[in-house]
Coordinates of C-alpha atoms in Angstrom, one line a residue:
M1 CA -8.7 1.2 -8.8
S2 CA -6.0 -1.5 -8.8
K3 CA -6.1 -4.5 -6.4
G4 CA -3.0 -3.2 -4.6
K5 CA -4.6 0.1 -3.9
L6 CA -7.8 -1.5 -2.7
Q7 CA -5.8 -3.6 -0.3
K8 CA -3.9 -0.6 1.0
F9 CA -7.1 1.3 1.6
A10 CA -8.7 -1.6 3.4
E11 CA -5.6 -2.0 5.6
M12 CA -5.5 1.8 6.3
E13 CA -9.0 1.5 7.8
T14 CA -7.3 -0.3 10.7
F15 CA -4.5 2.2 11.2
K16 CA -4.9 4.1 14.4
N17 CA -2.7 6.9 13.1
V18 CA -4.7 7.7 9.9
F19 CA -7.8 9.9 9.7
Q20 CA -9.6 9.9 6.4
Y21 CA -11.9 12.8 5.7
P22 CA -12.1 13.6 1.9
Y23 CA -14.3 16.5 1.0
G24 CA -17.5 14.4 0.6
V25 CA -17.1 13.1 4.1
I26 CA -16.2 16.3 6.0
S27 CA -19.2 18.1 4.4
E28 CA -21.5 15.6 6.1
V29 CA -19.6 14.6 9.2
P30 CA -18.0 17.2 11.4
F31 CA -14.4 16.6 12.5
D32 CA -14.8 16.5 16.3
M33 CA -11.1 16.4 17.0
K34 CA -10.6 20.0 15.7
G35 CA -8.9 21.9 18.5
H36 CA -8.3 18.7 20.4
W37 CA -5.5 16.8 18.6
C38 CA -3.1 16.9 21.5
E39 CA -5.7 16.0 24.0
Q40 CA -7.5 13.3 22.2
Y41 CA -4.9 11.7 19.9
F42 CA -1.3 12.6 21.0
K43 CA -2.1 12.6 24.7
N44 CA 0.4 15.4 25.4
D45 CA 0.9 19.2 25.1
N46 CA 3.7 19.2 22.6
P47 CA 3.7 21.5 19.5
I48 CA 2.0 20.4 16.3
V49 CA 3.7 20.6 12.9
L50 CA 2.0 19.9 9.6
E51 CA 3.5 18.6 6.4
L52 CA 1.1 19.5 3.6
G53 CA 1.2 17.4 0.5
C54 CA 3.2 14.8 2.4
G55 CA 3.2 12.1 -0.3
K56 CA 4.6 8.9 1.2
G57 CA 5.3 10.7 4.4
E58 CA 9.1 10.4 4.4
Y59 CA 9.5 13.9 5.8
T60 CA 6.7 13.5 8.4
V61 CA 8.2 10.3 9.7
G62 CA 11.8 11.6 9.4
L63 CA 11.1 14.7 11.4
A64 CA 9.2 12.7 14.0
R65 CA 12.3 10.6 14.6
V66 CA 14.5 13.7 15.0
Y67 CA 12.0 15.5 17.3
P68 CA 10.2 13.1 19.6
N69 CA 8.8 16.0 21.6
I70 CA 7.0 17.5 18.7
N71 CA 3.8 16.1 17.1
F72 CA 3.8 15.7 13.3
I73 CA 0.8 15.3 11.0
G74 CA 1.2 14.5 7.3
V75 CA -1.6 15.6 5.0
D76 CA -2.4 14.4 1.5
I77 CA -5.4 13.4 -0.5
K78 CA -3.7 10.3 -2.0
G79 CA -4.4 7.4 0.4
A80 CA -2.1 5.0 -1.4
R81 CA 0.8 7.4 -0.7
I82 CA 0.0 8.0 2.9
Y83 CA -0.1 4.2 3.5
T84 CA 3.7 4.0 3.2
G85 CA 4.5 6.5 5.9
A86 CA 1.6 5.5 8.2
K87 CA 2.6 1.9 8.2
Q88 CA 6.3 2.8 8.8
A89 CA 5.3 5.0 11.8
L90 CA 3.3 2.2 13.3
E91 CA 6.1 -0.4 12.8
E92 CA 8.5 2.0 14.5
N93 CA 6.0 2.8 17.3
L94 CA 6.3 6.5 16.6
E95 CA 3.6 7.9 18.9
N96 CA 4.1 11.5 17.6
V97 CA 2.9 10.9 14.1
A98 CA -0.5 11.0 12.5
F99 CA -1.8 11.3 8.9
L100 CA -4.8 13.1 7.6
R101 CA -6.2 12.2 4.2
T102 CA -8.1 15.2 2.9
S103 CA -8.0 18.0 0.4
I104 CA -5.6 20.8 1.5
E105 CA -8.2 23.3 0.2
I106 CA -10.2 22.6 3.3
I107 CA -7.3 22.1 5.8
D108 CA -8.7 24.8 8.1
R109 CA -11.7 22.6 8.9
F110 CA -9.5 20.3 10.9
F111 CA -7.5 22.6 13.2
A112 CA -8.5 25.4 15.6
Q113 CA -6.9 28.8 16.0
D114 CA -3.3 28.5 17.4
E115 CA -3.3 24.7 17.2
V116 CA -0.4 24.5 14.8
Q117 CA 3.1 26.0 15.2
E118 CA 4.8 25.2 11.8
I119 CA 4.0 24.1 8.3
W120 CA 6.2 22.2 5.9
L121 CA 5.6 22.4 2.1
T122 CA 7.9 19.7 0.7
F123 CA 8.1 19.4 -3.1
S124 CA 4.7 20.7 -3.7
D125 CA 3.3 20.8 -7.3
P126 CA 4.3 24.3 -8.5
Q127 CA 0.9 24.8 -10.2
M128 CA 2.4 27.1 -12.8
K129 CA -1.0 27.8 -14.5
N130 CA -3.1 28.7 -11.4
F131 CA -1.7 30.6 -8.5
H132 CA -4.8 29.7 -6.4
K133 CA -3.6 26.1 -6.3
R134 CA 0.0 26.9 -5.1
L135 CA 0.4 25.9 -1.5
S136 CA 2.4 29.0 -0.8
S137 CA -0.1 31.4 -2.4
T138 CA -2.2 34.0 -0.6
F139 CA -5.2 31.7 -1.1
F140 CA -3.6 29.1 1.2
L141 CA -1.7 31.4 3.5
N142 CA -5.0 33.0 4.5
R143 CA -6.3 29.6 5.4
Y144 CA -3.2 28.7 7.4
R145 CA -3.8 31.9 9.4
N146 CA -7.0 30.3 10.8
F147 CA -5.0 27.7 12.8
L148 CA -1.3 28.7 12.7
I149 CA 0.0 30.6 15.7
D150 CA 0.8 34.2 15.1
K151 CA 4.2 34.4 13.3
G152 CA 4.2 30.6 12.8
I153 CA 6.8 29.3 10.5
I154 CA 6.3 28.2 6.9
H155 CA 9.0 25.9 5.4
L156 CA 9.3 25.5 1.7
K157 CA 11.6 22.9 0.2
T158 CA 11.4 22.4 -3.5
D159 CA 13.2 21.6 -6.7
S160 CA 11.0 24.0 -8.7
N161 CA 12.7 27.3 -9.6
F162 CA 9.2 28.6 -10.6
L163 CA 7.6 27.9 -7.2
F164 CA 10.7 29.1 -5.3
T165 CA 10.9 32.4 -7.2
Y166 CA 7.2 33.0 -6.9
T167 CA 7.3 32.4 -3.1
T168 CA 10.3 34.7 -2.8
Y169 CA 8.5 37.5 -4.5
L170 CA 5.4 36.9 -2.4
V171 CA 7.4 37.1 0.8
E172 CA 9.1 40.3 -0.3
K173 CA 5.9 42.0 -1.5
N174 CA 4.1 41.3 1.7
K175 CA 7.2 42.0 3.9
L176 CA 6.9 38.6 5.6
P177 CA 9.9 38.0 8.0
L178 CA 12.3 35.8 6.0
L179 CA 14.3 33.6 8.4
F180 CA 16.4 31.6 5.9
R181 CA 16.7 31.2 2.1
T182 CA 19.1 29.2 -0.1
E183 CA 18.9 28.2 -3.8
D184 CA 21.3 25.3 -3.2
L185 CA 20.5 23.5 0.1
Y186 CA 23.1 20.8 -0.4
G187 CA 25.8 23.0 -1.9
N188 CA 29.1 23.7 -0.2
E189 CA 27.9 27.0 1.3
T190 CA 24.5 28.2 2.3
N191 CA 24.0 31.9 3.0
G192 CA 27.6 32.1 4.0
V193 CA 27.4 29.1 6.3
K194 CA 29.3 26.0 5.1
S195 CA 27.2 22.8 5.3
A196 CA 29.9 21.1 7.3
D197 CA 29.4 23.8 10.0
F198 CA 25.7 23.1 10.5
D199 CA 24.7 21.8 14.0
E200 CA 23.9 18.2 14.3
R201 CA 20.1 18.7 14.4
T202 CA 20.3 20.7 11.1
K203 CA 22.4 18.0 9.5
E204 CA 19.8 15.4 10.5
I205 CA 17.0 17.4 9.0
L206 CA 19.0 18.0 5.8
G207 CA 19.6 14.3 5.7
I208 CA 15.9 13.5 5.3
H209 CA 15.2 13.0 1.6
T210 CA 11.9 12.3 0.0
Y211 CA 11.4 9.8 -2.9
Y212 CA 11.0 12.7 -5.4
E213 CA 13.9 14.7 -3.9
N214 CA 16.3 11.8 -4.6
Q215 CA 15.1 11.9 -8.2
W216 CA 15.8 15.6 -8.5
I217 CA 19.3 15.2 -6.9
E218 CA 20.1 12.4 -9.3
R219 CA 19.2 14.6 -12.2
G220 CA 21.6 17.3 -10.9
L221 CA 18.9 19.8 -9.9
N222 CA 19.5 22.1 -6.9
I223 CA 17.2 21.7 -3.9
K224 CA 15.9 25.1 -2.8
Y225 CA 14.7 25.9 0.8
M226 CA 13.3 28.9 2.6
K227 CA 11.5 29.5 5.9
F228 CA 9.5 32.6 6.8
E229 CA 7.1 33.8 9.5
L230 CA 3.4 34.3 8.8
P231 CA 1.9 37.1 10.9
R232 CA -1.8 36.7 11.5
L233 CA -2.7 40.3 10.7
G234 CA -2.4 42.3 7.5
D235 CA -3.7 41.9 4.0
L236 CA -1.8 39.6 1.7
C237 CA -1.2 40.5 -2.0
E238 CA -0.1 38.4 -4.9
P239 CA 3.2 39.5 -6.6
E240 CA 2.5 41.0 -10.1
I241 CA 5.5 39.6 -12.0
E242 CA 6.1 37.2 -14.8
I243 CA 8.1 34.2 -13.8
E244 CA 9.9 31.8 -16.1
L245 CA 8.4 28.4 -16.2
D246 CA 10.3 25.3 -15.2
D247 CA 11.6 23.5 -18.2
Y248 CA 10.1 20.2 -16.7
R249 CA 6.9 19.4 -15.0
S250 CA 7.9 16.4 -13.0
F251 CA 10.1 13.4 -13.2
K252 CA 10.6 12.4 -16.9
R253 CA 7.8 14.9 -18.0
T254 CA 7.9 18.2 -19.9
K255 CA 6.2 21.4 -18.8
R256 CA 2.5 21.6 -19.4
S257 CA 2.3 25.0 -21.0
G258 CA 3.7 26.3 -24.2
K259 CA 4.2 29.7 -22.6
A260 CA 7.6 30.8 -21.4
T261 CA 6.4 32.6 -18.3
A262 CA 3.5 32.8 -15.9
K263 CA 2.5 35.0 -12.9

């Protein structure tokens, strides 16, 4: 581990808005704040919204600025990334922001039933080889059901055509209520609505760009977005369809697989 990362980890130990519970820790020490985030940390009764795979926390912090009456929690396993957003939130005295460093595979160990209202998936790894690792897969949706309110909202914002197509088919197959969908969020028109006609709050949200999002935009890639409801009841099924792989893996990298499609 580099000296810079070690310094960040040491400093984060002093951050009041960061909770570090990687798998090895949570398996030995229970998370006592489960079901009590508002009472014990935020000190209010406002709704809780998660950003899963928050990276540097640009969206978590950006949303917290726009919505001071909503509590936002960014979740990521990479502590060096979380450091950036956590420090910024402290410097700006944003009391409605927290960060949780843990594996998203065990996210349901940290929140009780009905404790979370919405989830943001911002530029998640498309995981083209393994659907179990996709944050919009049935594997994860079933975990979200353990703490998300009934018909809670899932937001997906991505540059990946593969992940967006996969999630579209999953939503259709399971008849999940689709609230909004566009393949070009920053285009001139979105689902018949011109971007210039968005209300001010929507414009503010659209104006929040992550570090990686700016890279995709600079490369001329469309940013895709959808939001849908997740009912608590009903079995969820994976879509049985071959999807064309993205022709890139991430910034300045090629795709991992030599195959043209994946499920």
